[in-house]
XYZ file of C-alpha atoms in Angstrom:
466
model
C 20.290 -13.595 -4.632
C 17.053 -11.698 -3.627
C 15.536 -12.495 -6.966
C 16.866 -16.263 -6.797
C 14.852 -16.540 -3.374
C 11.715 -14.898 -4.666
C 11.835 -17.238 -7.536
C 12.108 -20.006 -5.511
C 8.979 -19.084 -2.785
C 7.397 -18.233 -6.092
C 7.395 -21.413 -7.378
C 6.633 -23.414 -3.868
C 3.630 -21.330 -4.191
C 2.922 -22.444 -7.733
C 3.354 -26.096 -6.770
C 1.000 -25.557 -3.756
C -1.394 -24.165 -5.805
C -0.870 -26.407 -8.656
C -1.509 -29.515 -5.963
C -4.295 -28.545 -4.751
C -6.101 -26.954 -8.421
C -5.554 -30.540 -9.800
C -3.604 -28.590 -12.423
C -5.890 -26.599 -13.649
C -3.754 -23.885 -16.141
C -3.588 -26.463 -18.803
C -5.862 -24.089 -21.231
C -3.544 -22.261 -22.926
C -5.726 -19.010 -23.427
C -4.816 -16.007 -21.241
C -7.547 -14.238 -19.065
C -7.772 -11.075 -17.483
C -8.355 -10.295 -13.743
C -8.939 -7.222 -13.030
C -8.522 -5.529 -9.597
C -10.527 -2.331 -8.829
C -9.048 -0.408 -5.832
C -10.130 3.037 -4.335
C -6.298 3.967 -4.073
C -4.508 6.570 -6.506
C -2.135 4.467 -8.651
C -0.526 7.568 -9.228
C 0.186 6.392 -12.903
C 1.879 3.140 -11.794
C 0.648 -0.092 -10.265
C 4.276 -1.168 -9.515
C 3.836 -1.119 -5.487
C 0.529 -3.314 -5.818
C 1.990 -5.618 -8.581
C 5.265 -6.241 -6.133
C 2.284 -7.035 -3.597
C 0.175 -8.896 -5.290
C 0.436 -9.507 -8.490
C 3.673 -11.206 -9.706
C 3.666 -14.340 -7.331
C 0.171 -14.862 -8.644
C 1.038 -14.640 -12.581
C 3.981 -16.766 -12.270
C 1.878 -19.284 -10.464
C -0.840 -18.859 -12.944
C 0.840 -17.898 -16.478
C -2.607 -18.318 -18.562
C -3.569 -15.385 -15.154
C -2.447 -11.051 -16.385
C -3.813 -9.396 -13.620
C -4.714 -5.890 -14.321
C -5.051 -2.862 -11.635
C -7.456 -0.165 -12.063
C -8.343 2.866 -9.992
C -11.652 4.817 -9.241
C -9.756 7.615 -7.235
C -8.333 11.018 -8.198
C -5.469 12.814 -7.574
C -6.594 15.456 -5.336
C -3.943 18.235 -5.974
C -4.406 18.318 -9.792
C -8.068 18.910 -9.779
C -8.608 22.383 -10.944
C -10.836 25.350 -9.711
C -13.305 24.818 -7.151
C -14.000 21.617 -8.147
C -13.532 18.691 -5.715
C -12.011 15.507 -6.121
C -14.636 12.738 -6.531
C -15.924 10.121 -4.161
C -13.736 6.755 -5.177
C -16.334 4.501 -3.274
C -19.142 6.427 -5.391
C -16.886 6.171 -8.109
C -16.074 2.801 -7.695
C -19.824 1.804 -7.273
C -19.747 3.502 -11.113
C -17.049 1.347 -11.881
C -18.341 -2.156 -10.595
C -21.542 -1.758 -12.471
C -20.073 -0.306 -15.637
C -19.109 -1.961 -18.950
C -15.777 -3.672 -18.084
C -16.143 -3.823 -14.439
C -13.485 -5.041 -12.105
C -13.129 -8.865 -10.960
C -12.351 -7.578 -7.469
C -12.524 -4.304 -5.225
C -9.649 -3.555 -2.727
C -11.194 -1.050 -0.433
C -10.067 0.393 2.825
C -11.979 -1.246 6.344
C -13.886 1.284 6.470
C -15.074 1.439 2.708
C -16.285 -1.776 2.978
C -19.666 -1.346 4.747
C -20.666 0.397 1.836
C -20.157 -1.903 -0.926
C -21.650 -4.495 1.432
C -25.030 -2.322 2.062
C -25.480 -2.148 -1.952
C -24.819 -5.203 -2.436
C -22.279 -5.072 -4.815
C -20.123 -7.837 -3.235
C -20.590 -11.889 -3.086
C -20.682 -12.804 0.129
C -17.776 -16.279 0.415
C -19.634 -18.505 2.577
C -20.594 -20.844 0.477
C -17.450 -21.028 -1.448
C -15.603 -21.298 1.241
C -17.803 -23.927 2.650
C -17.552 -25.593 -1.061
C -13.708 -25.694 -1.168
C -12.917 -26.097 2.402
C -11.136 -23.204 2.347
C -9.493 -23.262 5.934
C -10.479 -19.808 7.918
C -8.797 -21.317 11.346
C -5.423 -20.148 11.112
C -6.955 -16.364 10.286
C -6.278 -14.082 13.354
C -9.627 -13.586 14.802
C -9.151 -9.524 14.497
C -9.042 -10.002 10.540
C -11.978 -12.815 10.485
C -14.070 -11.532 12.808
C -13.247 -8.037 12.344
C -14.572 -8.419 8.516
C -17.386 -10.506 9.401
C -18.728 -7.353 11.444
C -19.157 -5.673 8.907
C -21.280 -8.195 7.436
C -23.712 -8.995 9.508
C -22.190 -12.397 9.872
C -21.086 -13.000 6.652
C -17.659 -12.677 5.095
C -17.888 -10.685 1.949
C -13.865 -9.876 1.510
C -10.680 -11.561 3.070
C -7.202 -9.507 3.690
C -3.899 -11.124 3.373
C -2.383 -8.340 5.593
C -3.623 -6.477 9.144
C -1.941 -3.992 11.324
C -3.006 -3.779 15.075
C -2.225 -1.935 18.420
C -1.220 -3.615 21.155
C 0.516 -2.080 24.721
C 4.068 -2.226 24.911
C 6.253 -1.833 28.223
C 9.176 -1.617 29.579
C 10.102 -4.764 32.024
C 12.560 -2.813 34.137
C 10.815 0.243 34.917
C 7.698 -1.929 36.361
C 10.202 -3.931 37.899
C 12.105 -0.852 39.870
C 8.618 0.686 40.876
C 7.689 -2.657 42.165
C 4.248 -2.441 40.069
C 2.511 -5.455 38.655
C 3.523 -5.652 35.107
C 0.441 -4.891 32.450
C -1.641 -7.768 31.448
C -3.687 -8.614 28.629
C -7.523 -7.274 28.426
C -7.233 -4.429 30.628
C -9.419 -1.306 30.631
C -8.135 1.879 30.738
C -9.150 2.707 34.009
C -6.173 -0.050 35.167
C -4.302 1.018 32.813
C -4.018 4.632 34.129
C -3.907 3.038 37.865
C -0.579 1.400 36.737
C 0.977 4.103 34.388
C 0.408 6.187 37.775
C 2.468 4.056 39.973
C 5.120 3.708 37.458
C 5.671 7.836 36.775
C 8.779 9.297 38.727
C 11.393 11.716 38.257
C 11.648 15.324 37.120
C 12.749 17.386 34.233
C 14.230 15.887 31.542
C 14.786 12.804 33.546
C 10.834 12.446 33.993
C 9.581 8.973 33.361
C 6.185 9.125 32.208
C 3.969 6.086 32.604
C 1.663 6.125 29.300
C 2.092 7.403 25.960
C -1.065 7.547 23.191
C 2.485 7.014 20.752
C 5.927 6.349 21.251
C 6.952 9.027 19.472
C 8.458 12.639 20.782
C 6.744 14.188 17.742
C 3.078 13.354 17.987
C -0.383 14.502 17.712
C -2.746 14.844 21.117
C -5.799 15.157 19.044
C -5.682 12.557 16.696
C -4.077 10.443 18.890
C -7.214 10.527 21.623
C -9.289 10.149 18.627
C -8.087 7.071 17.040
C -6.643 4.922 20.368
C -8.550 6.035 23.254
C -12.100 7.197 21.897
C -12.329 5.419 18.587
C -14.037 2.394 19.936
C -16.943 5.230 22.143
C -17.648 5.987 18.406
C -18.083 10.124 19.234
C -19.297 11.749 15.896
C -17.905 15.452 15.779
C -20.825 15.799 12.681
C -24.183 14.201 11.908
C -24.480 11.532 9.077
C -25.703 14.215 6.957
C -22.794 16.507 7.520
C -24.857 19.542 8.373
C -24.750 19.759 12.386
C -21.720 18.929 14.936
C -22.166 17.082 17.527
C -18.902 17.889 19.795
C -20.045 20.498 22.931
C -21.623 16.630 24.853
C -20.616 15.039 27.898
C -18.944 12.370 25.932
C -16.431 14.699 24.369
C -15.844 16.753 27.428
C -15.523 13.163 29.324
C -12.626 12.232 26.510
C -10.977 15.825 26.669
C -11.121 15.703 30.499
C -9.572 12.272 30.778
C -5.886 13.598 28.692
C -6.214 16.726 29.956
C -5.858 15.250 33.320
C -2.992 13.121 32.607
C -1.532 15.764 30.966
C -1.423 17.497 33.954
C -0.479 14.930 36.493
C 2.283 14.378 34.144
C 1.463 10.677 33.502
C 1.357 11.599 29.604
C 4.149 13.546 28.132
C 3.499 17.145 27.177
C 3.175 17.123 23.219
C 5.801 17.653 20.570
C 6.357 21.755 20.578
C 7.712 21.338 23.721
C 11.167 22.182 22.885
C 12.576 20.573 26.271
C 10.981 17.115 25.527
C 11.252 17.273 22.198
C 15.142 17.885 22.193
C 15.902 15.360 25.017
C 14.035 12.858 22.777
C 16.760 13.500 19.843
C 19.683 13.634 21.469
C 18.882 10.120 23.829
C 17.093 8.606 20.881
C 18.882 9.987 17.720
C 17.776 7.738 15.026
C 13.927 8.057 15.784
C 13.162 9.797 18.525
C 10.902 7.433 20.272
C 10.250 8.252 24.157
C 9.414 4.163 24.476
C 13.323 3.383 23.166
C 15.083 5.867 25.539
C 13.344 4.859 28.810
C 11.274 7.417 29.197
C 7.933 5.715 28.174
C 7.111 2.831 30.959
C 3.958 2.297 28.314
C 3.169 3.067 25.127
C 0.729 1.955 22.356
C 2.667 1.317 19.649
C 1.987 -1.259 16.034
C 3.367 -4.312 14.339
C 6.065 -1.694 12.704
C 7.328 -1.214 15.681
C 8.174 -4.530 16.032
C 10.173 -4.070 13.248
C 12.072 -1.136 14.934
C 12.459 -2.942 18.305
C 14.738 -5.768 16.045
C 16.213 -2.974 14.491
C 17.314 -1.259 18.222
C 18.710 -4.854 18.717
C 21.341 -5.127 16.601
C 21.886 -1.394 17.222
C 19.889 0.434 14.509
C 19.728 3.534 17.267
C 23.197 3.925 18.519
C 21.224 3.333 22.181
C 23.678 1.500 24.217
C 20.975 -0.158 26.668
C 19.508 -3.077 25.693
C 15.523 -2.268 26.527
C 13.667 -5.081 27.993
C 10.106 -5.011 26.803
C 7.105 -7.072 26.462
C 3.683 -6.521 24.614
C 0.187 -7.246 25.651
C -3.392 -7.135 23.770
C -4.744 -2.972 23.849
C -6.933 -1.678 27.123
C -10.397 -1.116 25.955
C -13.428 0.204 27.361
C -15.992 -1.414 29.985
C -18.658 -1.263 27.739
C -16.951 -2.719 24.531
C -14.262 -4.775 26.183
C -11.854 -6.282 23.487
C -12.563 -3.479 20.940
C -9.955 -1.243 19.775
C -9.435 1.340 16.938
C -6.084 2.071 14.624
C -7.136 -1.678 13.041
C -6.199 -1.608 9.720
C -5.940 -3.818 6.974
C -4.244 -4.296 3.370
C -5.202 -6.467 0.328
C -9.260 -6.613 1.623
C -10.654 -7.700 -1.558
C -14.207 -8.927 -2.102
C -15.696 -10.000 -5.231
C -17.772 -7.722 -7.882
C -21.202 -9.339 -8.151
C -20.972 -7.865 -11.696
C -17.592 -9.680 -12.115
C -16.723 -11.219 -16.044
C -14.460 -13.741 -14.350
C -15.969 -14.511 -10.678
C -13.723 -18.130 -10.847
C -10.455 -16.526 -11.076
C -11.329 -14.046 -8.524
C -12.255 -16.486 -6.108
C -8.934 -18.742 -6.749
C -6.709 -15.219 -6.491
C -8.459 -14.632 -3.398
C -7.862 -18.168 -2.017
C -4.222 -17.536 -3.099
C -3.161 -14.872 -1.210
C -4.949 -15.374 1.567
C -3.780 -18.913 1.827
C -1.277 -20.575 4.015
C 2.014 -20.746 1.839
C 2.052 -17.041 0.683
C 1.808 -15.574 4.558
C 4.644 -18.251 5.001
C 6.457 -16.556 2.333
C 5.481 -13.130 2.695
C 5.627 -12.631 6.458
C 9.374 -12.529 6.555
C 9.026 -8.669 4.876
C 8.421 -6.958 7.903
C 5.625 -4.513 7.891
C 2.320 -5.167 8.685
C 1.066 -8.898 9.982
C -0.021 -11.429 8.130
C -3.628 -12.472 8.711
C -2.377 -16.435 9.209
C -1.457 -15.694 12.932
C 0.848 -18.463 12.743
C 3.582 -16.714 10.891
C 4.009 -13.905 12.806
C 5.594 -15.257 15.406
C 9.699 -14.442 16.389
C 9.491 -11.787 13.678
C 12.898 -10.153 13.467
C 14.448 -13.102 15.994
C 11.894 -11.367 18.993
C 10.860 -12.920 21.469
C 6.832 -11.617 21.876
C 3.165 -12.682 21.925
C 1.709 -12.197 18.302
C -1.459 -13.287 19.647
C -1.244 -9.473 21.783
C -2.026 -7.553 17.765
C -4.356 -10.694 17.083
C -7.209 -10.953 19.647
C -8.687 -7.556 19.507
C -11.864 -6.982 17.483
C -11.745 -3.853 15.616
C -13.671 -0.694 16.232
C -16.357 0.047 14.012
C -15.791 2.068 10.895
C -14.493 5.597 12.247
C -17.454 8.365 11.967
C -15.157 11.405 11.874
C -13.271 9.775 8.654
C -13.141 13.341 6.191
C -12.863 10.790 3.096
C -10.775 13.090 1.416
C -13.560 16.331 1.810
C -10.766 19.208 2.244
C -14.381 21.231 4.527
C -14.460 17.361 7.026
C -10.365 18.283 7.223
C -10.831 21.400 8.405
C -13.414 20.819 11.226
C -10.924 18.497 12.254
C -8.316 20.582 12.274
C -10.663 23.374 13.902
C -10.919 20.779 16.929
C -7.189 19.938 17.272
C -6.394 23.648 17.814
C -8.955 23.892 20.654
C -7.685 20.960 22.240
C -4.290 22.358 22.185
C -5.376 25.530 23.884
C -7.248 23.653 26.436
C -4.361 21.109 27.199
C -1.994 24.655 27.579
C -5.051 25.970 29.946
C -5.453 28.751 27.599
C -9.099 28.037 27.885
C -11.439 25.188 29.655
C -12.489 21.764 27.847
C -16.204 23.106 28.043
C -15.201 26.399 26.049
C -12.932 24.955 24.046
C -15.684 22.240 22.890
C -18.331 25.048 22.132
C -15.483 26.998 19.992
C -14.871 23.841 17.837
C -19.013 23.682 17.681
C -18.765 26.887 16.441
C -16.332 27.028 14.163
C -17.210 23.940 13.052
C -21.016 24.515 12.457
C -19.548 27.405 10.301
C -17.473 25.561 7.930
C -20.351 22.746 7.508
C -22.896 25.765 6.590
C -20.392 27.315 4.284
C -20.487 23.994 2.466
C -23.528 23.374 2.238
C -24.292 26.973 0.823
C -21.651 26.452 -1.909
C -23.587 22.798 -2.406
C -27.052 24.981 -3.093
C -25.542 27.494 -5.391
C -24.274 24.160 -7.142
């Protein structure tokens, strides 16, 4: 039955396509597109080719589409040796003999291929063909043109944003003015303040960085609430950190606070939270499901969890009213938000063998009847905002994940360097002393700098001796 259906959006899509090409696969000679992504295939393409590729050859039979990857698998590179770049390596790639048609890169990969200019910027083809760019969400459009000084130089079928999500009654009981969209933090605190009550394990806390009971403090203040202040814990050139500032104590100081006023849970090794979370949430325990989140940021998968809850999927008896509005943001970039992500960003190869198919693959799947078809898979959004609406029979705002412009690409991203992970890791340990006021936020900072400073040193040493 599944396959019947796919068949049949399949070839809706093919007729679209076919309508609007003029018919254009009457040449009976097969031609190869291939796809260049910075993603480990792992030895099989199947997840992409369920994606991407088999609506498109069954649409376009004289079309094989053929995946290829510049990354390696980091855990079976031997000795000392580390795992190469795949932007650097795809750079190799897109200028090689054989290069790929198109690149599929991450958000924040992009500005890199752009800067060498590697990729053909789509104005004018989309200007040619009329190619309609209304119905994309203005986070994916706008969010992509960012990165190009103005010019679009990829498209993505797919996008994942944060929003704020909230529980209806809670507001209601505390008599608080429910959260609206375009807040900034500051009012966002105000509220989650007013709506905080109760003790022990029946504690209702007002804001949650996740919905989760087993989350991260440090990476979540890094990617929701400080992403879009762009703090750098290194330099560009890797060799000096940059954490013991005023902005990082400022972003430290603001959780720890919380923390302590008990407007944000405590984190997950709390055994009493932690428990309570299981046993009133068994399925996924999720502080925002059991009541005891009155906010929480949460994604377009949890969308897909909420639908689940309401036929059920948690064994939680109470039916949870919520709503959703667009993320809080910052004075000084209002609107901006991190944890954007996207899926399918594919810009053309200026060195591309077959630019024309490229360009109509590209037109394909970020056209209007595949995010018809493929927004009823759950998952992330589509990019035609349109479609997203009543996922999962809800009854919610898609424009709340659509309206926010992304954060710039993030500057403490370790791009799979193992010595980037561990000054990372070297900061979320200090935080977590400083949240259990082991130490203070200005100490703990200047241990991170430290330790840190010691690792990038130690790198750079082994760099010398080659």
């Amino acid at each position: 039955m599944r396959k019947t259906a796919a068949l049949l959006a399949a070839a809706a899509l093919a007729a679209a396509t076919t309508a609007c090409s003029g018919g254009a696969e009457e040449d009976g000679t097969v031609r190869t597109l291939r796809i260049g992504t910075t993603t480990f295939l792992g030895g099989s393409d199947s997840y992409y080719r369920q994606q991407f590729a088999e609506l498109y050859e069954f649409a376009h039979p004289n079309v094989r589409i053929e995946f290829v990857s510049s990354a390696e698998r980091s855990d079976v590179v031997l000795g000392d040796k580390a795992p190469a770049d795949p932007v650097a390596a795809m750079k190799e790639m897109m200028a090689g003999p054989n290069p790929p048609d198109l690149v599929m890169v991450d958000f924040d990969q992009l500005p890199d291929l752009i800067e060498d200019h590697l990729l053909v910027s789509l104005d004018a083809k989309i200007k040619q063909d009329k190619f309609d760019l209304e119905g994309i969400v203005p986070t994916v459009k706008d969010g992509i043109r960012q990165l190009g000084d103005g010019s679009l130089y990829a498209l993505a079928p797919y996008f994942d944003a944060p929003a704020l999500f909230y529980n209806k009654r809670i507001f209601q009981k505390a008599g608080a003015e429910a959260p609206t969209d375009g807040m900034t933090w500051d009012r966002v605190v105000e509220l989650a303040r007013k709506v905080s009550s109760g003790d022990g394990q029946d504690r209702i806390y007002g804001l949650g960085l996740s919905p989760y009971a087993e989350t991260d403090d440090f990476y979540n203040l890094l990617n929701v609430y400080a992403a879009p202040l762009q703090l750098r814990a290194w330099n560009e050139t890797e060799d000096k950190m940059n954490v013991a500032t005023p902005e990082w104590e400022q972003a430290w100081t603001w959780l720890a606070g919380l923390k302590e006023e008990k407007v944000v849970p405590p984190e997950s090794a709390n055994e009493d939270w932690f428990e309570a979370e299981v046993a009133a949430s068994p399925a996924t325990p999720n502080a925002f499901f059991s009541g005891r989140l009155a906010m929480t940021v949460g994604d377009s998968y949890m969308l897909d969890e909420l639908a689940g809850l309401g036929r059920g999927g948690d064994g939680n008896a109470a039916p949870l009213e919520w709503d959703v509005v667009s993320m809080p943001s910052h004075p000084k970039d209002p609107g901006v938000a991190g944890m954007v992500r996207t899926e399918g960003l594919m810009g053309i190869n200026v060195h591309a063998g077959n630019p024309d198919d490229a360009w109509e693959f590209l037109k394909f799947v970020n056209g209007d009847e595949w995010a018809k078809t493929k927004s009823r898979g759950g998952g992330m959004l589509v990019s035609r905002g349109a479609y997203n609406k009543g996922r999962g029979g809800l009854d919610y705002r898609a424009e709340a994940f659509a309206d926010v412009r992304p954060a710039p690409p993030d500057p403490n991203r370790a791009g799979g360097k193992a010595y980037l992970n561990e000054v990372l890791e070297a900061g979320r340990t200090e935080l977590q002393q400083a949240l259990r006021g082991d130490k203070t936020i200005e100490d703990a900072l200047e241990k991170w700098r430290e330790q840190g400073q010691a690792i990038l040193d130690l790198n750079k040493a082994k760099q010398q001796d080659g």
